[in-house]
Amino acid sequence: MIGIETLSTNRAHGGVQGVYRHQSSATATPMTFSVFVPDHAPGTTLPVMWFLSGLTCTHANVTEKGEYRQACAELGLIFVAPDTSPRGEGVADVPDYDFGQGAGFYVDATEAPWSAHFRMRSYIEQELPALIAAAFPADMTRQGITGHSMGGHGALTIGLRNPDRFRSVSAFAPIVAPSQVPWGQKALAGYLGDDPAAWRAHDAVALIEDGARVGELLVDQGDADSFLADQLRPQLLEAACHAAGIALTLRIQPGYDHSYYCISTFLADHLRWHAERLG
């Protein structure tokens, strides 16, 4: 795999879980990501599932806590988990957990100093898929995308902007309308400037209002999530999907919070849902 450094590989559930690093042209930094590849017949290619993580996370959170490998092995799915932002010396940062390193929000920043490295939209939509296609047995005509919290925002917006690329889109506790909640308003203003019109391409509800369409969405949300009322507000996505005729399955899960205890409980359900649509 030219240009990719293998950091680790482990045998798991009849497949290989790898962690890799490469020098990104989009972010101008090294970027780390993980890939699980199930065993498969030589010469065959497999559908690809993308998982985008949330605030403060790296690739490691879902890789270590997601409990997805058994389902991916059974379903024949490659599972790709990128990092959430550029990192390293010389990369702009602030002490806040909801902005800067670990909080890239899957946008291409236009405001200094963030614009030098924070180009996560280009990284996720263009650079990393090309790398996955070249280095792994991936069928890039069959891709699904999901994510958690900030990564749920990323999955929804990237899926809505690229319906020809992603056959299936889901999310866990996503920030559905960042333009209308504190986390998103802080991040979008900081990365993209003060004009809310520039934020709409990075807001799932606004994208739907502006005409973006997918056939259906699956969202799981815990009702014990401490961020539910102020930051996540799934009812806004529900209203937008209803108005647009998008089939949204919104599952409110009693007693579940915002943690990986919730994600790991329902991630296999999501993978089965995606696999049905990926063929």
C-alpha atoms as a PDB file:
ATOM      1  CA  MET A   1       0.000   0.000   0.000  1.00  0.00           C
ATOM      2  CA  ILE A   2       2.120   2.838  -1.339  1.00  0.00           C
ATOM      3  CA  GLY A   3       2.016   5.928   0.855  1.00  0.00           C
ATOM      4  CA  ILE A   4       0.250   4.169   3.723  1.00  0.00           C
ATOM      5  CA  GLU A   5       2.039   3.249   6.953  1.00  0.00           C
ATOM      6  CA  THR A   6       0.607   0.249   8.785  1.00  0.00           C
ATOM      7  CA  LEU A   7       0.509   1.004  12.507  1.00  0.00           C
ATOM      8  CA  SER A   8      -1.104  -2.267  13.605  1.00  0.00           C
ATOM      9  CA  THR A   9      -3.053  -5.272  12.346  1.00  0.00           C
ATOM     10  CA  ASN A  10      -5.016  -7.768  14.416  1.00  0.00           C
ATOM     11  CA  ARG A  11      -6.982 -10.856  13.503  1.00  0.00           C
ATOM     12  CA  ALA A  12     -10.615 -10.528  14.581  1.00  0.00           C
ATOM     13  CA  HIS A  13     -13.888 -12.277  13.672  1.00  0.00           C
ATOM     14  CA  GLY A  14     -12.418 -13.903  10.598  1.00  0.00           C
ATOM     15  CA  GLY A  15     -10.948 -10.694   9.248  1.00  0.00           C
ATOM     16  CA  VAL A  16      -8.198  -8.134   9.776  1.00  0.00           C
ATOM     17  CA  GLN A  17      -8.534  -4.968  11.829  1.00  0.00           C
ATOM     18  CA  GLY A  18      -5.876  -2.505  10.751  1.00  0.00           C
ATOM     19  CA  VAL A  19      -4.832   0.969  11.810  1.00  0.00           C
ATOM     20  CA  TYR A  20      -3.023   3.067   9.223  1.00  0.00           C
ATOM     21  CA  ARG A  21      -1.459   6.486   8.717  1.00  0.00           C
ATOM     22  CA  HIS A  22      -0.715   8.557   5.641  1.00  0.00           C
ATOM     23  CA  GLN A  23       0.294  12.077   4.715  1.00  0.00           C
ATOM     24  CA  SER A  24      -2.856  13.924   3.691  1.00  0.00           C
ATOM     25  CA  SER A  25      -2.774  16.485   0.926  1.00  0.00           C
ATOM     26  CA  ALA A  26      -6.178  17.819   2.012  1.00  0.00           C
ATOM     27  CA  THR A  27      -5.153  18.619   5.590  1.00  0.00           C
ATOM     28  CA  ALA A  28      -1.381  18.913   5.020  1.00  0.00           C
ATOM     29  CA  THR A  29      -0.886  16.687   8.079  1.00  0.00           C
ATOM     30  CA  PRO A  30      -0.504  13.002   8.821  1.00  0.00           C
ATOM     31  CA  MET A  31      -3.938  11.372   9.223  1.00  0.00           C
ATOM     32  CA  THR A  32      -4.736   8.105  10.978  1.00  0.00           C
ATOM     33  CA  PHE A  33      -7.676   5.835  10.153  1.00  0.00           C
ATOM     34  CA  SER A  34      -8.777   2.268  10.816  1.00  0.00           C
ATOM     35  CA  VAL A  35     -10.159  -0.336   8.401  1.00  0.00           C
ATOM     36  CA  PHE A  36     -11.701  -3.729   9.122  1.00  0.00           C
ATOM     37  CA  VAL A  37     -11.674  -6.130   6.159  1.00  0.00           C
ATOM     38  CA  PRO A  38     -13.561  -9.439   6.520  1.00  0.00           C
ATOM     39  CA  ASP A  39     -12.171 -12.573   4.953  1.00  0.00           C
ATOM     40  CA  HIS A  40     -13.311 -12.850   1.337  1.00  0.00           C
ATOM     41  CA  ALA A  41     -12.614 -14.813  -1.816  1.00  0.00           C
ATOM     42  CA  PRO A  42      -9.542 -13.686  -3.771  1.00  0.00           C
ATOM     43  CA  GLY A  43     -10.369 -11.107  -6.395  1.00  0.00           C
ATOM     44  CA  THR A  44     -13.720 -10.120  -4.918  1.00  0.00           C
ATOM     45  CA  THR A  45     -14.610  -6.664  -3.649  1.00  0.00           C
ATOM     46  CA  LEU A  46     -16.800  -5.734  -0.697  1.00  0.00           C
ATOM     47  CA  PRO A  47     -19.220  -2.886   0.108  1.00  0.00           C
ATOM     48  CA  VAL A  48     -17.813  -0.094   2.272  1.00  0.00           C
ATOM     49  CA  MET A  49     -19.283   1.324   5.478  1.00  0.00           C
ATOM     50  CA  TRP A  50     -18.022   4.674   6.732  1.00  0.00           C
ATOM     51  CA  PHE A  51     -18.286   5.614  10.410  1.00  0.00           C
ATOM     52  CA  LEU A  52     -17.681   9.260  11.346  1.00  0.00           C
ATOM     53  CA  SER A  53     -16.953   9.901  15.016  1.00  0.00           C
ATOM     54  CA  GLY A  54     -17.973  12.715  17.318  1.00  0.00           C
ATOM     55  CA  LEU A  55     -16.425  15.501  19.364  1.00  0.00           C
ATOM     56  CA  THR A  56     -13.128  14.680  21.117  1.00  0.00           C
ATOM     57  CA  CYS A  57     -12.931  11.295  19.366  1.00  0.00           C
ATOM     58  CA  THR A  58     -10.332   9.746  17.082  1.00  0.00           C
ATOM     59  CA  HIS A  59     -10.585   6.647  14.895  1.00  0.00           C
ATOM     60  CA  ALA A  60      -9.890   4.636  18.053  1.00  0.00           C
ATOM     61  CA  ASN A  61     -13.211   5.222  19.844  1.00  0.00           C
ATOM     62  CA  VAL A  62     -15.398   3.194  17.520  1.00  0.00           C
ATOM     63  CA  THR A  63     -12.551   0.805  16.653  1.00  0.00           C
ATOM     64  CA  GLU A  64     -12.174  -0.170  20.305  1.00  0.00           C
ATOM     65  CA  LYS A  65     -15.753   0.256  21.574  1.00  0.00           C
ATOM     66  CA  GLY A  66     -18.046  -0.107  18.578  1.00  0.00           C
ATOM     67  CA  GLU A  67     -18.490  -3.901  18.569  1.00  0.00           C
ATOM     68  CA  TYR A  68     -19.039  -3.951  14.796  1.00  0.00           C
ATOM     69  CA  ARG A  69     -16.586  -6.607  13.609  1.00  0.00           C
ATOM     70  CA  GLN A  70     -18.775  -9.677  14.048  1.00  0.00           C
ATOM     71  CA  ALA A  71     -21.608  -8.072  12.073  1.00  0.00           C
ATOM     72  CA  CYS A  72     -19.238  -6.832   9.364  1.00  0.00           C
ATOM     73  CA  ALA A  73     -17.743 -10.314   9.045  1.00  0.00           C
ATOM     74  CA  GLU A  74     -21.186 -11.906   8.724  1.00  0.00           C
ATOM     75  CA  LEU A  75     -22.421  -9.295   6.250  1.00  0.00           C
ATOM     76  CA  GLY A  76     -19.219  -8.928   4.226  1.00  0.00           C
ATOM     77  CA  LEU A  77     -18.719  -5.209   4.899  1.00  0.00           C
ATOM     78  CA  ILE A  78     -15.490  -3.216   4.985  1.00  0.00           C
ATOM     79  CA  PHE A  79     -15.645  -0.743   7.906  1.00  0.00           C
ATOM     80  CA  VAL A  80     -13.678   2.519   7.654  1.00  0.00           C
ATOM     81  CA  ALA A  81     -13.226   4.853  10.652  1.00  0.00           C
ATOM     82  CA  PRO A  82     -11.375   8.143   9.974  1.00  0.00           C
ATOM     83  CA  ASP A  83     -10.136  10.648  12.538  1.00  0.00           C
ATOM     84  CA  THR A  84     -12.265  13.690  13.352  1.00  0.00           C
ATOM     85  CA  SER A  85      -9.751  16.424  12.534  1.00  0.00           C
ATOM     86  CA  PRO A  86      -6.161  17.166  11.582  1.00  0.00           C
ATOM     87  CA  ARG A  87      -3.738  16.988  14.480  1.00  0.00           C
ATOM     88  CA  GLY A  88      -0.138  17.720  15.350  1.00  0.00           C
ATOM     89  CA  GLU A  89       2.324  20.464  16.006  1.00  0.00           C
ATOM     90  CA  GLY A  90       1.544  23.565  13.980  1.00  0.00           C
ATOM     91  CA  VAL A  91      -2.161  22.698  13.670  1.00  0.00           C
ATOM     92  CA  ALA A  92      -4.367  25.414  15.167  1.00  0.00           C
ATOM     93  CA  ASP A  93      -6.155  24.480  18.381  1.00  0.00           C
ATOM     94  CA  VAL A  94      -8.009  25.885  21.388  1.00  0.00           C
ATOM     95  CA  PRO A  95      -8.602  24.398  24.843  1.00  0.00           C
ATOM     96  CA  ASP A  96     -12.337  23.938  24.146  1.00  0.00           C
ATOM     97  CA  TYR A  97     -13.503  20.362  23.516  1.00  0.00           C
ATOM     98  CA  ASP A  98     -16.088  21.496  20.947  1.00  0.00           C
ATOM     99  CA  PHE A  99     -13.754  23.397  18.617  1.00  0.00           C
ATOM    100  CA  GLY A 100     -10.301  22.859  17.131  1.00  0.00           C
ATOM    101  CA  GLN A 101      -8.475  19.544  17.180  1.00  0.00           C
ATOM    102  CA  GLY A 102     -10.931  16.703  17.671  1.00  0.00           C
ATOM    103  CA  ALA A 103     -13.798  18.873  16.436  1.00  0.00           C
ATOM    104  CA  GLY A 104     -13.398  19.295  12.693  1.00  0.00           C
ATOM    105  CA  PHE A 105     -17.169  19.162  11.992  1.00  0.00           C
ATOM    106  CA  TYR A 106     -16.447  17.685   8.540  1.00  0.00           C
ATOM    107  CA  VAL A 107     -16.195  21.097   6.854  1.00  0.00           C
ATOM    108  CA  ASP A 108     -13.519  22.818   4.772  1.00  0.00           C
ATOM    109  CA  ALA A 109     -12.643  25.844   6.880  1.00  0.00           C
ATOM    110  CA  THR A 110     -12.387  29.203   5.142  1.00  0.00           C
ATOM    111  CA  GLU A 111     -11.360  31.288   8.173  1.00  0.00           C
ATOM    112  CA  ALA A 112      -7.790  31.729   9.417  1.00  0.00           C
ATOM    113  CA  PRO A 113      -6.028  30.005  11.090  1.00  0.00           C
ATOM    114  CA  TRP A 114      -8.281  26.976  10.551  1.00  0.00           C
ATOM    115  CA  SER A 115      -8.239  27.074   6.761  1.00  0.00           C
ATOM    116  CA  ALA A 116      -4.614  25.929   6.660  1.00  0.00           C
ATOM    117  CA  HIS A 117      -5.430  22.390   7.837  1.00  0.00           C
ATOM    118  CA  PHE A 118      -9.106  21.934   8.687  1.00  0.00           C
ATOM    119  CA  ARG A 119     -10.309  20.524   5.361  1.00  0.00           C
ATOM    120  CA  MET A 120     -12.243  17.526   6.596  1.00  0.00           C
ATOM    121  CA  ARG A 121     -14.944  17.726   3.934  1.00  0.00           C
ATOM    122  CA  SER A 122     -12.364  17.300   1.172  1.00  0.00           C
ATOM    123  CA  TYR A 123     -10.597  14.613   3.164  1.00  0.00           C
ATOM    124  CA  ILE A 124     -13.721  12.504   3.753  1.00  0.00           C
ATOM    125  CA  GLU A 125     -15.462  13.129   0.438  1.00  0.00           C
ATOM    126  CA  GLN A 126     -12.446  12.919  -1.882  1.00  0.00           C
ATOM    127  CA  GLU A 127      -9.009  12.010  -0.581  1.00  0.00           C
ATOM    128  CA  LEU A 128      -9.667   9.119   1.790  1.00  0.00           C
ATOM    129  CA  PRO A 129     -12.169   7.351  -0.518  1.00  0.00           C
ATOM    130  CA  ALA A 130      -9.595   7.389  -3.308  1.00  0.00           C
ATOM    131  CA  LEU A 131      -7.044   5.891  -0.922  1.00  0.00           C
ATOM    132  CA  ILE A 132      -9.466   3.195   0.243  1.00  0.00           C
ATOM    133  CA  ALA A 133     -10.333   2.325  -3.352  1.00  0.00           C
ATOM    134  CA  ALA A 134      -6.670   1.956  -4.273  1.00  0.00           C
ATOM    135  CA  ALA A 135      -5.454   0.038  -1.214  1.00  0.00           C
ATOM    136  CA  PHE A 136      -8.325  -2.218  -0.119  1.00  0.00           C
ATOM    137  CA  PRO A 137     -10.752  -4.655  -1.828  1.00  0.00           C
ATOM    138  CA  ALA A 138     -13.488  -2.024  -1.808  1.00  0.00           C
ATOM    139  CA  ASP A 139     -16.482  -1.826  -4.115  1.00  0.00           C
ATOM    140  CA  MET A 140     -16.911   1.940  -4.245  1.00  0.00           C
ATOM    141  CA  THR A 141     -20.202   1.598  -6.117  1.00  0.00           C
ATOM    142  CA  ARG A 142     -21.683   0.242  -2.868  1.00  0.00           C
ATOM    143  CA  GLN A 143     -21.035   2.661  -0.006  1.00  0.00           C
ATOM    144  CA  GLY A 144     -22.999   3.481   3.135  1.00  0.00           C
ATOM    145  CA  ILE A 145     -22.274   6.096   5.767  1.00  0.00           C
ATOM    146  CA  THR A 146     -23.134   6.513   9.430  1.00  0.00           C
ATOM    147  CA  GLY A 147     -21.750   8.388  12.415  1.00  0.00           C
ATOM    148  CA  HIS A 148     -22.266   9.609  15.956  1.00  0.00           C
ATOM    149  CA  SER A 149     -23.097  13.100  17.258  1.00  0.00           C
ATOM    150  CA  MET A 150     -20.793  15.472  15.325  1.00  0.00           C
ATOM    151  CA  GLY A 151     -20.090  12.455  13.114  1.00  0.00           C
ATOM    152  CA  GLY A 152     -23.830  11.902  12.728  1.00  0.00           C
ATOM    153  CA  HIS A 153     -23.980  15.477  11.443  1.00  0.00           C
ATOM    154  CA  GLY A 154     -21.158  14.585   9.055  1.00  0.00           C
ATOM    155  CA  ALA A 155     -22.856  11.409   7.864  1.00  0.00           C
ATOM    156  CA  LEU A 156     -26.166  13.160   7.212  1.00  0.00           C
ATOM    157  CA  THR A 157     -24.674  16.149   5.406  1.00  0.00           C
ATOM    158  CA  ILE A 158     -22.199  14.137   3.334  1.00  0.00           C
ATOM    159  CA  GLY A 159     -24.906  11.626   2.455  1.00  0.00           C
ATOM    160  CA  LEU A 160     -27.353  14.347   1.468  1.00  0.00           C
ATOM    161  CA  ARG A 161     -24.755  16.108  -0.677  1.00  0.00           C
ATOM    162  CA  ASN A 162     -23.698  12.872  -2.385  1.00  0.00           C
ATOM    163  CA  PRO A 163     -26.804  10.706  -2.897  1.00  0.00           C
ATOM    164  CA  ASP A 164     -25.274   9.155  -6.017  1.00  0.00           C
ATOM    165  CA  ARG A 165     -22.313   7.887  -3.992  1.00  0.00           C
ATOM    166  CA  PHE A 166     -23.952   6.646  -0.785  1.00  0.00           C
ATOM    167  CA  ARG A 167     -26.736   4.103  -1.169  1.00  0.00           C
ATOM    168  CA  SER A 168     -27.577   4.264   2.544  1.00  0.00           C
ATOM    169  CA  VAL A 169     -27.303   6.893   5.292  1.00  0.00           C
ATOM    170  CA  SER A 170     -27.866   6.569   9.033  1.00  0.00           C
ATOM    171  CA  ALA A 171     -26.784   8.241  12.262  1.00  0.00           C
ATOM    172  CA  PHE A 172     -26.575   7.911  16.038  1.00  0.00           C
ATOM    173  CA  ALA A 173     -27.610  10.947  18.108  1.00  0.00           C
ATOM    174  CA  PRO A 174     -26.698  13.344  15.287  1.00  0.00           C
ATOM    175  CA  ILE A 175     -26.444  17.121  15.459  1.00  0.00           C
ATOM    176  CA  VAL A 176     -29.193  17.491  12.850  1.00  0.00           C
ATOM    177  CA  ALA A 177     -29.339  21.294  12.635  1.00  0.00           C
ATOM    178  CA  PRO A 178     -25.982  22.781  13.676  1.00  0.00           C
ATOM    179  CA  SER A 179     -27.091  26.240  12.554  1.00  0.00           C
ATOM    180  CA  GLN A 180     -29.684  26.181  15.330  1.00  0.00           C
ATOM    181  CA  VAL A 181     -27.712  24.778  18.285  1.00  0.00           C
ATOM    182  CA  PRO A 182     -24.718  26.027  20.334  1.00  0.00           C
ATOM    183  CA  TRP A 183     -22.175  23.399  19.262  1.00  0.00           C
ATOM    184  CA  GLY A 184     -22.859  24.003  15.600  1.00  0.00           C
ATOM    185  CA  GLN A 185     -23.157  27.771  15.759  1.00  0.00           C
ATOM    186  CA  LYS A 186     -19.764  28.003  17.448  1.00  0.00           C
ATOM    187  CA  ALA A 187     -18.067  25.649  15.009  1.00  0.00           C
ATOM    188  CA  LEU A 188     -19.635  26.900  11.790  1.00  0.00           C
ATOM    189  CA  ALA A 189     -18.994  30.536  12.649  1.00  0.00           C
ATOM    190  CA  GLY A 190     -15.419  29.786  13.634  1.00  0.00           C
ATOM    191  CA  TYR A 191     -14.579  27.709  10.568  1.00  0.00           C
ATOM    192  CA  LEU A 192     -16.766  29.334   7.905  1.00  0.00           C
ATOM    193  CA  GLY A 193     -17.377  32.914   9.083  1.00  0.00           C
ATOM    194  CA  ASP A 194     -20.363  34.784  10.442  1.00  0.00           C
ATOM    195  CA  ASP A 195     -22.696  34.563   7.433  1.00  0.00           C
ATOM    196  CA  PRO A 196     -25.266  31.813   8.177  1.00  0.00           C
ATOM    197  CA  ALA A 197     -25.870  31.385   4.455  1.00  0.00           C
ATOM    198  CA  ALA A 198     -22.431  29.776   4.222  1.00  0.00           C
ATOM    199  CA  TRP A 199     -23.438  27.232   6.857  1.00  0.00           C
ATOM    200  CA  ARG A 200     -26.404  25.722   5.019  1.00  0.00           C
ATOM    201  CA  ALA A 201     -24.377  23.187   3.030  1.00  0.00           C
ATOM    202  CA  HIS A 202     -23.205  21.798   6.391  1.00  0.00           C
ATOM    203  CA  ASP A 203     -26.601  21.515   8.078  1.00  0.00           C
ATOM    204  CA  ALA A 204     -28.792  18.479   7.361  1.00  0.00           C
ATOM    205  CA  VAL A 205     -32.061  20.246   8.026  1.00  0.00           C
ATOM    206  CA  ALA A 206     -31.052  23.226   5.868  1.00  0.00           C
ATOM    207  CA  LEU A 207     -29.868  20.932   3.072  1.00  0.00           C
ATOM    208  CA  ILE A 208     -33.250  19.189   3.031  1.00  0.00           C
ATOM    209  CA  GLU A 209     -35.045  22.544   3.086  1.00  0.00           C
ATOM    210  CA  ASP A 210     -32.889  23.604   0.126  1.00  0.00           C
ATOM    211  CA  GLY A 211     -33.791  20.517  -1.921  1.00  0.00           C
ATOM    212  CA  ALA A 212     -31.259  17.794  -1.023  1.00  0.00           C
ATOM    213  CA  ARG A 213     -32.846  14.349  -1.056  1.00  0.00           C
ATOM    214  CA  VAL A 214     -32.136  10.749  -0.132  1.00  0.00           C
ATOM    215  CA  GLY A 215     -34.714   7.975  -0.211  1.00  0.00           C
ATOM    216  CA  GLU A 216     -34.607   7.138   3.488  1.00  0.00           C
ATOM    217  CA  LEU A 217     -32.730   7.696   6.734  1.00  0.00           C
ATOM    218  CA  LEU A 218     -32.276   5.701   9.931  1.00  0.00           C
ATOM    219  CA  VAL A 219     -31.532   7.504  13.214  1.00  0.00           C
ATOM    220  CA  ASP A 220     -31.169   6.111  16.721  1.00  0.00           C
ATOM    221  CA  GLN A 221     -31.416   8.514  19.658  1.00  0.00           C
ATOM    222  CA  GLY A 222     -31.343   7.724  23.376  1.00  0.00           C
ATOM    223  CA  ASP A 223     -33.947   9.505  25.487  1.00  0.00           C
ATOM    224  CA  ALA A 224     -31.484   9.728  28.418  1.00  0.00           C
ATOM    225  CA  ASP A 225     -28.971  11.627  26.272  1.00  0.00           C
ATOM    226  CA  SER A 226     -27.945  14.755  28.195  1.00  0.00           C
ATOM    227  CA  PHE A 227     -27.438  16.667  24.922  1.00  0.00           C
ATOM    228  CA  LEU A 228     -30.828  15.775  23.434  1.00  0.00           C
ATOM    229  CA  ALA A 229     -32.790  18.971  24.102  1.00  0.00           C
ATOM    230  CA  ASP A 230     -30.102  21.607  23.575  1.00  0.00           C
ATOM    231  CA  GLN A 231     -27.693  20.236  20.952  1.00  0.00           C
ATOM    232  CA  LEU A 232     -29.299  17.375  18.997  1.00  0.00           C
ATOM    233  CA  ARG A 233     -33.001  18.206  18.528  1.00  0.00           C
ATOM    234  CA  PRO A 234     -34.011  15.284  16.285  1.00  0.00           C
ATOM    235  CA  GLN A 235     -37.544  16.690  15.991  1.00  0.00           C
ATOM    236  CA  LEU A 236     -36.132  19.283  13.570  1.00  0.00           C
ATOM    237  CA  LEU A 237     -34.935  16.517  11.243  1.00  0.00           C
ATOM    238  CA  GLU A 238     -38.247  14.729  11.650  1.00  0.00           C
ATOM    239  CA  ALA A 239     -40.160  17.829  10.545  1.00  0.00           C
ATOM    240  CA  ALA A 240     -37.841  18.495   7.602  1.00  0.00           C
ATOM    241  CA  CYS A 241     -38.056  14.900   6.379  1.00  0.00           C
ATOM    242  CA  HIS A 242     -41.840  14.890   6.713  1.00  0.00           C
ATOM    243  CA  ALA A 243     -42.115  18.079   4.653  1.00  0.00           C
ATOM    244  CA  ALA A 244     -39.715  16.731   2.000  1.00  0.00           C
ATOM    245  CA  GLY A 245     -41.186  13.236   1.756  1.00  0.00           C
ATOM    246  CA  ILE A 246     -38.010  11.526   3.014  1.00  0.00           C
ATOM    247  CA  ALA A 247     -38.714   8.259   4.824  1.00  0.00           C
ATOM    248  CA  LEU A 248     -37.111   8.788   8.243  1.00  0.00           C
ATOM    249  CA  THR A 249     -37.022   5.982  10.792  1.00  0.00           C
ATOM    250  CA  LEU A 250     -36.328   7.785  14.072  1.00  0.00           C
ATOM    251  CA  ARG A 251     -35.956   5.316  16.931  1.00  0.00           C
ATOM    252  CA  ILE A 252     -36.019   6.868  20.407  1.00  0.00           C
ATOM    253  CA  GLN A 253     -34.301   4.332  22.642  1.00  0.00           C
ATOM    254  CA  PRO A 254     -35.525   4.395  26.281  1.00  0.00           C
ATOM    255  CA  GLY A 255     -32.815   4.799  28.900  1.00  0.00           C
ATOM    256  CA  TYR A 256     -29.871   5.111  26.518  1.00  0.00           C
ATOM    257  CA  ASP A 257     -27.409   8.003  26.746  1.00  0.00           C
ATOM    258  CA  HIS A 258     -24.859   9.610  24.395  1.00  0.00           C
ATOM    259  CA  SER A 259     -22.093   7.077  24.994  1.00  0.00           C
ATOM    260  CA  TYR A 260     -20.689   4.086  23.158  1.00  0.00           C
ATOM    261  CA  TYR A 261     -22.857   1.870  25.338  1.00  0.00           C
ATOM    262  CA  CYS A 262     -25.696   3.099  23.135  1.00  0.00           C
ATOM    263  CA  ILE A 263     -23.772   2.952  19.856  1.00  0.00           C
ATOM    264  CA  SER A 264     -22.426  -0.550  20.456  1.00  0.00           C
ATOM    265  CA  THR A 265     -25.935  -1.782  21.281  1.00  0.00           C
ATOM    266  CA  PHE A 266     -27.477  -0.682  17.982  1.00  0.00           C
ATOM    267  CA  LEU A 267     -24.542  -0.542  15.554  1.00  0.00           C
ATOM    268  CA  ALA A 268     -25.089  -4.094  14.299  1.00  0.00           C
ATOM    269  CA  ASP A 269     -28.734  -3.181  13.569  1.00  0.00           C
ATOM    270  CA  HIS A 270     -27.527  -0.280  11.459  1.00  0.00           C
ATOM    271  CA  LEU A 271     -25.017  -2.453   9.625  1.00  0.00           C
ATOM    272  CA  ARG A 272     -27.730  -4.975   8.736  1.00  0.00           C
ATOM    273  CA  TRP A 273     -29.952  -2.119   7.527  1.00  0.00           C
ATOM    274  CA  HIS A 274     -27.119  -0.785   5.370  1.00  0.00           C
ATOM    275  CA  ALA A 275     -26.227  -4.233   4.042  1.00  0.00           C
ATOM    276  CA  GLU A 276     -29.783  -4.725   2.764  1.00  0.00           C
ATOM    277  CA  ARG A 277     -29.462  -1.541   0.758  1.00  0.00           C
ATOM    278  CA  LEU A 278     -25.920  -2.122  -0.437  1.00  0.00           C
ATOM    279  CA  GLY A 279     -26.800  -5.472  -1.989  1.00  0.00           C
END
